[in-house]
Amino acid sequence: VVAASERGEAGEAGETGEADAMQAAAMLPSQRAAPDVLCCVCGVSMKPNKVNTCAQCLQSSHDVTSEFAKQAVLLRCKACERFQKATQGWIYCALESKPLLALCLKKIKGLQKVSLVDATFIWTEEHSKRIRLKLTVQKEVAPQVVLQQQCTVEFTIQNKMCEDCHMQEASLTWDSVAQVRQKVTHKRTFLFLEQLILKHGEDARTIKVEAQPDGIDFYFSAKNDAVRFIDFLETVIPLRYKTSKKILTQDTKSNFATFNNTFSVEIVPLCKDDLVCLPLAVARKSGNISQIALVSNVTNVIRFLDPITCQVADLSGERFWRTPFRAILDSRRLVSFTVLDVQLHDSAEEKARLREEAKRAAA
């Protein structure tokens, strides 16, 4: 029985071996496992390739990173801290940002000769004026043999003043100026206007800002920027302005001239909590409001409040400049009171009591 079982197992093993042999014969040559070979340089056992050379020998005999430069220069403006880009002028890039990485890769000469796999920043001190990149590149060193290597590229930051900052430093480079003024003793409305300018970023196109006794001068490199700035001021505050221009250079042969444009802007001389005496015509056209009123708010319109009847009236800037007027008292003359008690009286009883008192005084 044991012999019969051994013969049966041997028969099954023989059948299995024959099936494996038939399956191996049926496999394609590309699907069969290639036997290991020895490296032609160092003799290490390895998987065969087209050159029969191991990875260590390929690394030592071929330098993929020699195809491109390992050092480059980045130009940055010291005043505005923008980097120079050949095609688009000057752009702002934060340190270790994607735009800066793209700019650095474009500055590397010969990088197009290899295939870029990965690029990362290596930390450096901000004041060192050095930017380092760790690059992973690939290149085909032999038919169907691709070699991948890593290297470090260092960029040196050099200072160069951009055209915009150079124009700011030079004299007579501004094209237009907006002279914003408010002729009042305290400038609450002007301070509110400054906050709106900063909030909406309207100061981004200015090349210079100068403080003056009655306001601020905003300088622009183009007339369109100044006109856009004036249009913004008209939407947030009542004002009026005048324009003038001064000729700088003139070419009579080509009929060309250069001018400096000046916009004189005057803001309404009213601030919040000012006491005003409205002209009679203005009071009648504003819903017969009392002529003595308080300025409750100054936006694109002026809002007045009757302190006795609490009636509210609005006055546009156009109507104000037709009949301009000034405040009688400003908010610095206000006196703060604390209400301790409030008593309500019937108007009829109060009138009767007053009549009785008047009769007694007459008697």
Tab-separated table of C-alpha atoms in Angstrom:
chain	number	residue	atom	x	y	z
A	1	VAL	CA	0.000	0.000	0.000
A	2	VAL	CA	2.850	2.403	0.863
A	3	ALA	CA	4.574	1.642	-2.408
A	4	ALA	CA	1.372	2.256	-4.335
A	5	SER	CA	0.883	5.609	-2.606
A	6	GLU	CA	4.485	6.594	-3.355
A	7	ARG	CA	4.011	5.700	-6.988
A	8	GLY	CA	0.834	7.808	-7.062
A	9	GLU	CA	2.586	10.853	-5.583
A	10	ALA	CA	5.464	10.452	-8.005
A	11	GLY	CA	3.004	10.335	-10.865
A	12	GLU	CA	1.303	13.512	-9.681
A	13	ALA	CA	4.654	15.300	-9.267
A	14	GLY	CA	5.646	14.244	-12.733
A	15	GLU	CA	2.408	15.579	-14.155
A	16	THR	CA	2.894	18.899	-12.287
A	17	GLY	CA	6.457	19.261	-13.568
A	18	GLU	CA	5.349	18.587	-17.110
A	19	ALA	CA	2.571	21.218	-16.771
A	20	ASP	CA	5.060	23.823	-15.451
A	21	ALA	CA	7.417	23.042	-18.291
A	22	MET	CA	4.635	23.404	-20.845
A	23	GLN	CA	3.525	26.750	-19.244
A	24	ALA	CA	7.095	28.073	-19.261
A	25	ALA	CA	7.452	27.069	-22.910
A	26	ALA	CA	4.202	28.855	-23.742
A	27	MET	CA	5.363	32.183	-22.102
A	28	LEU	CA	6.653	34.989	-24.309
A	29	PRO	CA	10.357	35.818	-24.151
A	30	SER	CA	9.590	39.232	-22.605
A	31	GLN	CA	7.578	37.555	-19.799
A	32	ARG	CA	10.315	35.182	-18.734
A	33	ALA	CA	12.515	36.254	-15.782
A	34	ALA	CA	15.930	37.276	-17.095
A	35	PRO	CA	18.884	35.701	-15.310
A	36	ASP	CA	21.321	37.868	-13.361
A	37	VAL	CA	24.535	38.986	-15.057
A	38	LEU	CA	27.784	40.485	-13.825
A	39	CYS	CA	28.563	44.190	-14.146
A	40	CYS	CA	31.117	44.771	-16.867
A	41	VAL	CA	33.012	47.243	-14.663
A	42	CYS	CA	32.936	46.034	-11.067
A	43	GLY	CA	31.625	42.458	-11.500
A	44	VAL	CA	28.654	42.803	-9.149
A	45	SER	CA	25.656	40.552	-9.843
A	46	MET	CA	22.844	42.648	-11.321
A	47	LYS	CA	19.780	42.591	-13.526
A	48	PRO	CA	20.802	42.903	-17.158
A	49	ASN	CA	20.366	46.173	-19.067
A	50	LYS	CA	21.471	47.535	-22.399
A	51	VAL	CA	24.971	48.448	-21.196
A	52	ASN	CA	25.327	45.680	-18.541
A	53	THR	CA	26.540	48.224	-15.998
A	54	CYS	CA	25.276	48.592	-12.432
A	55	ALA	CA	23.752	51.798	-11.059
A	56	GLN	CA	26.845	52.661	-8.967
A	57	CYS	CA	29.137	52.476	-11.971
A	58	LEU	CA	26.730	54.527	-14.073
A	59	GLN	CA	26.629	57.204	-11.344
A	60	SER	CA	30.420	57.366	-11.217
A	61	SER	CA	30.947	57.435	-14.976
A	62	HIS	CA	28.112	59.824	-15.979
A	63	ASP	CA	27.241	63.231	-14.505
A	64	VAL	CA	23.748	64.269	-15.592
A	65	THR	CA	23.917	67.532	-13.635
A	66	SER	CA	26.851	68.819	-15.707
A	67	GLU	CA	24.409	69.779	-18.470
A	68	PHE	CA	23.191	72.912	-16.647
A	69	ALA	CA	24.661	75.685	-14.501
A	70	LYS	CA	24.902	75.300	-10.727
A	71	GLN	CA	24.984	79.041	-9.992
A	72	ALA	CA	22.824	81.935	-11.150
A	73	VAL	CA	21.980	85.540	-10.276
A	74	LEU	CA	18.605	87.013	-9.260
A	75	LEU	CA	18.047	90.775	-9.494
A	76	ARG	CA	15.867	92.313	-6.780
A	77	CYS	CA	14.866	95.926	-6.212
A	78	LYS	CA	15.974	97.072	-2.780
A	79	ALA	CA	13.172	99.618	-2.439
A	80	CYS	CA	10.059	97.616	-3.414
A	81	GLU	CA	11.626	94.110	-2.975
A	82	ARG	CA	10.439	92.888	-6.372
A	83	PHE	CA	12.365	90.419	-8.531
A	84	GLN	CA	13.186	91.081	-12.160
A	85	LYS	CA	11.463	88.868	-14.710
A	86	ALA	CA	12.699	89.072	-18.270
A	87	THR	CA	9.319	88.836	-20.001
A	88	GLN	CA	7.040	90.634	-17.519
A	89	GLY	CA	9.272	93.269	-15.940
A	90	TRP	CA	9.275	93.149	-12.141
A	91	ILE	CA	7.113	90.880	-9.993
A	92	TYR	CA	6.731	90.426	-6.229
A	93	CYS	CA	7.566	86.945	-4.932
A	94	ALA	CA	7.583	85.844	-1.303
A	95	LEU	CA	10.478	83.708	-0.123
A	96	GLU	CA	10.041	79.951	-0.756
A	97	SER	CA	6.897	80.565	-2.795
A	98	LYS	CA	5.777	78.931	-6.037
A	99	PRO	CA	6.276	82.086	-8.165
A	100	LEU	CA	9.838	82.410	-6.844
A	101	LEU	CA	10.505	78.726	-7.582
A	102	ALA	CA	9.281	79.149	-11.161
A	103	LEU	CA	11.430	82.266	-11.565
A	104	CYS	CA	14.525	80.454	-10.285
A	105	LEU	CA	14.027	77.484	-12.601
A	106	LYS	CA	13.784	79.802	-15.611
A	107	LYS	CA	17.090	81.432	-14.608
A	108	ILE	CA	19.014	78.104	-14.795
A	109	LYS	CA	20.827	77.872	-18.128
A	110	GLY	CA	20.753	74.440	-19.796
A	111	LEU	CA	18.017	72.973	-17.615
A	112	GLN	CA	15.987	72.113	-20.726
A	113	LYS	CA	18.598	69.490	-21.671
A	114	VAL	CA	17.457	67.188	-18.831
A	115	SER	CA	14.105	66.087	-17.418
A	116	LEU	CA	13.206	67.790	-14.138
A	117	VAL	CA	11.639	65.428	-11.583
A	118	ASP	CA	11.514	67.509	-8.394
A	119	ALA	CA	12.642	70.900	-7.071
A	120	THR	CA	12.562	72.091	-3.452
A	121	PHE	CA	13.979	74.986	-1.446
A	122	ILE	CA	16.848	74.574	1.008
A	123	TRP	CA	16.539	76.893	4.028
A	124	THR	CA	18.937	79.843	4.119
A	125	GLU	CA	19.193	83.006	6.194
A	126	GLU	CA	17.171	85.943	4.858
A	127	HIS	CA	20.096	88.385	5.124
A	128	SER	CA	22.536	86.011	3.376
A	129	LYS	CA	21.178	86.990	-0.075
A	130	ARG	CA	21.366	83.353	-1.122
A	131	ILE	CA	18.635	81.033	-2.391
A	132	ARG	CA	19.360	77.323	-2.749
A	133	LEU	CA	17.368	74.719	-4.668
A	134	LYS	CA	17.595	70.936	-4.476
A	135	LEU	CA	16.919	69.528	-7.950
A	136	THR	CA	16.208	65.940	-9.001
A	137	VAL	CA	16.829	65.414	-12.734
A	138	GLN	CA	16.845	62.500	-15.179
A	139	LYS	CA	18.550	61.864	-18.498
A	140	GLU	CA	18.923	58.935	-20.869
A	141	VAL	CA	22.639	58.076	-20.861
A	142	ALA	CA	22.254	55.030	-23.152
A	143	PRO	CA	19.423	53.517	-25.202
A	144	GLN	CA	16.649	52.642	-22.722
A	145	VAL	CA	18.934	53.501	-19.766
A	146	VAL	CA	17.779	56.504	-17.704
A	147	LEU	CA	19.986	57.893	-14.941
A	148	GLN	CA	18.559	60.031	-12.092
A	149	GLN	CA	20.696	62.332	-9.936
A	150	GLN	CA	20.320	65.144	-7.393
A	151	CYS	CA	22.218	68.404	-7.111
A	152	THR	CA	22.087	71.829	-5.420
A	153	VAL	CA	21.800	75.097	-7.351
A	154	GLU	CA	22.673	78.377	-5.605
A	155	PHE	CA	21.268	81.778	-6.562
A	156	THR	CA	22.867	85.059	-5.529
A	157	ILE	CA	20.529	88.019	-4.970
A	158	GLN	CA	21.872	91.296	-6.327
A	159	ASN	CA	20.296	94.716	-5.813
A	160	LYS	CA	19.054	96.700	-8.776
A	161	MET	CA	16.590	99.598	-8.671
A	162	CYS	CA	13.495	99.057	-10.807
A	163	GLU	CA	12.140	101.668	-13.209
A	164	ASP	CA	9.240	102.677	-10.954
A	165	CYS	CA	11.453	103.260	-7.918
A	166	HIS	CA	13.977	105.071	-10.074
A	167	MET	CA	11.259	107.446	-11.219
A	168	GLN	CA	10.265	108.071	-7.624
A	169	GLU	CA	13.802	108.965	-6.642
A	170	ALA	CA	14.388	111.203	-9.642
A	171	SER	CA	13.043	114.744	-9.799
A	172	LEU	CA	10.137	115.895	-12.008
A	173	THR	CA	9.016	112.357	-12.764
A	174	TRP	CA	5.424	112.633	-11.597
A	175	ASP	CA	2.787	113.306	-14.194
A	176	SER	CA	-0.234	114.297	-12.071
A	177	VAL	CA	-0.855	115.396	-8.504
A	178	ALA	CA	-4.086	115.455	-6.512
A	179	GLN	CA	-4.018	118.171	-3.835
A	180	VAL	CA	-6.705	117.141	-1.338
A	181	ARG	CA	-7.606	119.889	1.155
A	182	GLN	CA	-10.176	120.476	3.921
A	183	LYS	CA	-10.227	123.946	5.419
A	184	VAL	CA	-11.392	123.257	8.973
A	185	THR	CA	-9.767	123.474	12.400
A	186	HIS	CA	-10.213	119.754	13.062
A	187	LYS	CA	-10.141	117.138	10.289
A	188	ARG	CA	-12.491	114.369	11.389
A	189	THR	CA	-13.862	113.968	7.868
A	190	PHE	CA	-10.348	113.938	6.422
A	191	LEU	CA	-9.242	111.207	8.822
A	192	PHE	CA	-12.290	109.159	7.844
A	193	LEU	CA	-11.317	109.621	4.189
A	194	GLU	CA	-7.787	108.384	4.865
A	195	GLN	CA	-9.151	105.152	6.339
A	196	LEU	CA	-11.320	104.603	3.261
A	197	ILE	CA	-8.334	105.134	0.950
A	198	LEU	CA	-6.300	102.526	2.835
A	199	LYS	CA	-9.218	100.104	3.045
A	200	HIS	CA	-9.864	100.095	-0.702
A	201	GLY	CA	-6.158	100.201	-1.643
A	202	GLU	CA	-6.431	103.398	-3.656
A	203	ASP	CA	-2.947	104.438	-2.538
A	204	ALA	CA	-1.311	101.560	-4.454
A	205	ARG	CA	-0.937	103.586	-7.670
A	206	THR	CA	0.668	106.589	-5.997
A	207	ILE	CA	4.402	107.136	-6.384
A	208	LYS	CA	4.703	109.657	-3.557
A	209	VAL	CA	2.542	111.079	-0.749
A	210	GLU	CA	3.335	114.359	0.985
A	211	ALA	CA	1.599	115.883	4.008
A	212	GLN	CA	0.546	119.520	3.804
A	213	PRO	CA	-0.861	121.893	6.455
A	214	ASP	CA	-4.433	121.603	5.125
A	215	GLY	CA	-4.316	118.120	3.606
A	216	ILE	CA	-2.247	115.674	1.566
A	217	ASP	CA	-0.710	115.672	-1.912
A	218	PHE	CA	-0.943	112.407	-3.896
A	219	TYR	CA	1.489	112.080	-6.814
A	220	PHE	CA	0.840	109.743	-9.763
A	221	SER	CA	2.916	108.644	-12.739
A	222	ALA	CA	-0.062	108.792	-15.133
A	223	LYS	CA	-3.014	111.119	-15.511
A	224	ASN	CA	-5.483	108.210	-15.715
A	225	ASP	CA	-4.456	107.057	-12.225
A	226	ALA	CA	-5.137	110.527	-10.831
A	227	VAL	CA	-8.545	110.711	-12.545
A	228	ARG	CA	-9.465	107.300	-11.151
A	229	PHE	CA	-8.414	108.454	-7.683
A	230	ILE	CA	-10.616	111.574	-7.945
A	231	ASP	CA	-13.563	109.453	-9.092
A	232	PHE	CA	-13.166	107.276	-6.012
A	233	LEU	CA	-13.131	110.318	-3.721
A	234	GLU	CA	-16.360	111.595	-5.287
A	235	THR	CA	-18.140	108.333	-4.439
A	236	VAL	CA	-17.302	108.469	-0.725
A	237	ILE	CA	-17.217	112.176	0.199
A	238	PRO	CA	-18.780	115.467	-1.072
A	239	LEU	CA	-16.112	117.519	-2.825
A	240	ARG	CA	-15.303	119.782	-5.747
A	241	TYR	CA	-12.119	120.085	-7.752
A	242	LYS	CA	-10.377	122.176	-10.390
A	243	THR	CA	-7.779	121.096	-12.927
A	244	SER	CA	-4.736	122.868	-14.310
A	245	LYS	CA	-1.606	121.867	-16.181
A	246	LYS	CA	1.898	123.192	-16.582
A	247	ILE	CA	4.021	122.625	-19.662
A	248	LEU	CA	7.444	121.043	-19.068
A	249	THR	CA	8.882	120.319	-22.500
A	250	GLN	CA	7.716	121.141	-26.003
A	251	ASP	CA	8.807	120.040	-29.459
A	252	THR	CA	7.346	122.424	-32.033
A	253	LYS	CA	8.530	120.367	-35.000
A	254	SER	CA	6.727	117.180	-33.993
A	255	ASN	CA	3.938	119.028	-32.129
A	256	PHE	CA	4.645	117.125	-28.911
A	257	ALA	CA	4.576	118.509	-25.373
A	258	THR	CA	4.855	117.185	-21.825
A	259	PHE	CA	2.622	118.537	-19.063
A	260	ASN	CA	2.222	118.256	-15.303
A	261	ASN	CA	-1.455	117.992	-14.330
A	262	THR	CA	-2.736	119.350	-11.010
A	263	PHE	CA	-6.102	118.482	-9.440
A	264	SER	CA	-7.118	120.839	-6.607
A	265	VAL	CA	-9.664	118.944	-4.502
A	266	GLU	CA	-11.638	120.679	-1.748
A	267	ILE	CA	-13.641	118.621	0.744
A	268	VAL	CA	-16.771	120.056	2.376
A	269	PRO	CA	-15.757	122.075	5.474
A	270	LEU	CA	-18.134	120.102	7.723
A	271	CYS	CA	-17.460	117.284	10.137
A	272	LYS	CA	-19.549	115.008	12.283
A	273	ASP	CA	-21.208	116.638	15.363
A	274	ASP	CA	-20.724	120.169	13.990
A	275	LEU	CA	-23.437	122.753	14.699
A	276	VAL	CA	-24.538	124.598	11.552
A	277	CYS	CA	-27.010	127.299	10.597
A	278	LEU	CA	-28.579	126.229	7.321
A	279	PRO	CA	-29.474	128.868	4.755
A	280	LEU	CA	-33.217	129.469	4.612
A	281	ALA	CA	-33.530	128.173	1.042
A	282	VAL	CA	-31.614	124.990	1.897
A	283	ALA	CA	-33.713	124.381	5.015
A	284	ARG	CA	-36.974	124.756	3.080
A	285	LYS	CA	-35.846	122.416	0.302
A	286	SER	CA	-34.769	119.842	2.909
A	287	GLY	CA	-38.266	119.227	4.296
A	288	ASN	CA	-38.563	122.518	6.243
A	289	ILE	CA	-36.012	121.381	8.755
A	290	SER	CA	-34.889	123.833	11.399
A	291	GLN	CA	-32.030	126.088	10.350
A	292	ILE	CA	-30.103	125.213	13.517
A	293	ALA	CA	-29.071	121.573	13.081
A	294	LEU	CA	-26.325	119.087	13.883
A	295	VAL	CA	-24.231	117.237	11.329
A	296	SER	CA	-24.917	113.605	12.206
A	297	ASN	CA	-22.906	111.977	9.403
A	298	VAL	CA	-20.745	112.845	6.377
A	299	THR	CA	-20.509	110.245	3.588
A	300	ASN	CA	-21.328	110.808	-0.076
A	301	VAL	CA	-24.129	113.031	1.300
A	302	ILE	CA	-24.300	115.284	4.369
A	303	ARG	CA	-26.925	114.262	6.929
A	304	PHE	CA	-28.366	116.861	9.306
A	305	LEU	CA	-30.353	116.267	12.503
A	306	ASP	CA	-32.766	118.698	14.162
A	307	PRO	CA	-31.898	118.429	17.894
A	308	ILE	CA	-35.422	119.472	18.953
A	309	THR	CA	-37.705	117.487	16.636
A	310	CYS	CA	-35.136	114.783	15.647
A	311	GLN	CA	-35.981	115.425	12.000
A	312	VAL	CA	-33.351	114.158	9.530
A	313	ALA	CA	-32.442	115.688	6.178
A	314	ASP	CA	-29.801	114.833	3.561
A	315	LEU	CA	-27.857	117.308	1.456
A	316	SER	CA	-25.865	116.256	-1.584
A	317	GLY	CA	-22.482	117.725	-2.431
A	318	GLU	CA	-23.815	119.414	-5.574
A	319	ARG	CA	-26.498	121.280	-3.594
A	320	PHE	CA	-24.004	122.210	-0.897
A	321	TRP	CA	-21.552	123.837	-3.302
A	322	ARG	CA	-24.352	125.939	-4.810
A	323	THR	CA	-24.824	127.688	-1.448
A	324	PRO	CA	-21.807	126.760	0.682
A	325	PHE	CA	-21.790	127.492	4.405
A	326	ARG	CA	-19.568	126.733	7.369
A	327	ALA	CA	-20.141	125.375	10.842
A	328	ILE	CA	-20.976	127.659	13.751
A	329	LEU	CA	-19.421	125.416	16.411
A	330	ASP	CA	-17.414	122.227	16.099
A	331	SER	CA	-17.518	119.061	18.172
A	332	ARG	CA	-14.872	120.353	20.595
A	333	ARG	CA	-17.489	122.727	22.058
A	334	LEU	CA	-19.843	119.891	22.972
A	335	VAL	CA	-20.520	119.333	26.675
A	336	SER	CA	-21.305	115.892	28.048
A	337	PHE	CA	-24.292	115.599	30.424
A	338	THR	CA	-25.492	112.690	32.541
A	339	VAL	CA	-29.287	112.186	32.799
A	340	LEU	CA	-30.164	111.217	36.369
A	341	ASP	CA	-33.979	111.161	36.264
A	342	VAL	CA	-36.833	111.500	33.753
A	343	GLN	CA	-40.409	112.510	34.748
A	344	LEU	CA	-43.341	112.446	32.340
A	345	HIS	CA	-46.114	115.121	32.719
A	346	ASP	CA	-49.498	115.386	31.073
A	347	SER	CA	-49.449	118.339	28.725
A	348	ALA	CA	-53.003	119.476	29.639
A	349	GLU	CA	-52.292	119.418	33.366
A	350	GLU	CA	-49.039	121.200	32.842
A	351	LYS	CA	-50.738	123.992	30.870
A	352	ALA	CA	-53.412	124.404	33.611
A	353	ARG	CA	-50.742	124.619	36.299
A	354	LEU	CA	-48.874	127.251	34.352
A	355	ARG	CA	-52.074	129.317	33.920
A	356	GLU	CA	-52.749	129.179	37.681
A	357	GLU	CA	-49.250	130.310	38.436
A	358	ALA	CA	-49.592	133.162	35.950
A	359	LYS	CA	-52.870	134.333	37.565
A	360	ARG	CA	-51.332	134.274	41.038
A	361	ALA	CA	-48.361	136.266	39.855
A	362	ALA	CA	-50.699	138.861	38.220
A	363	ALA	CA	-52.807	139.157	41.374
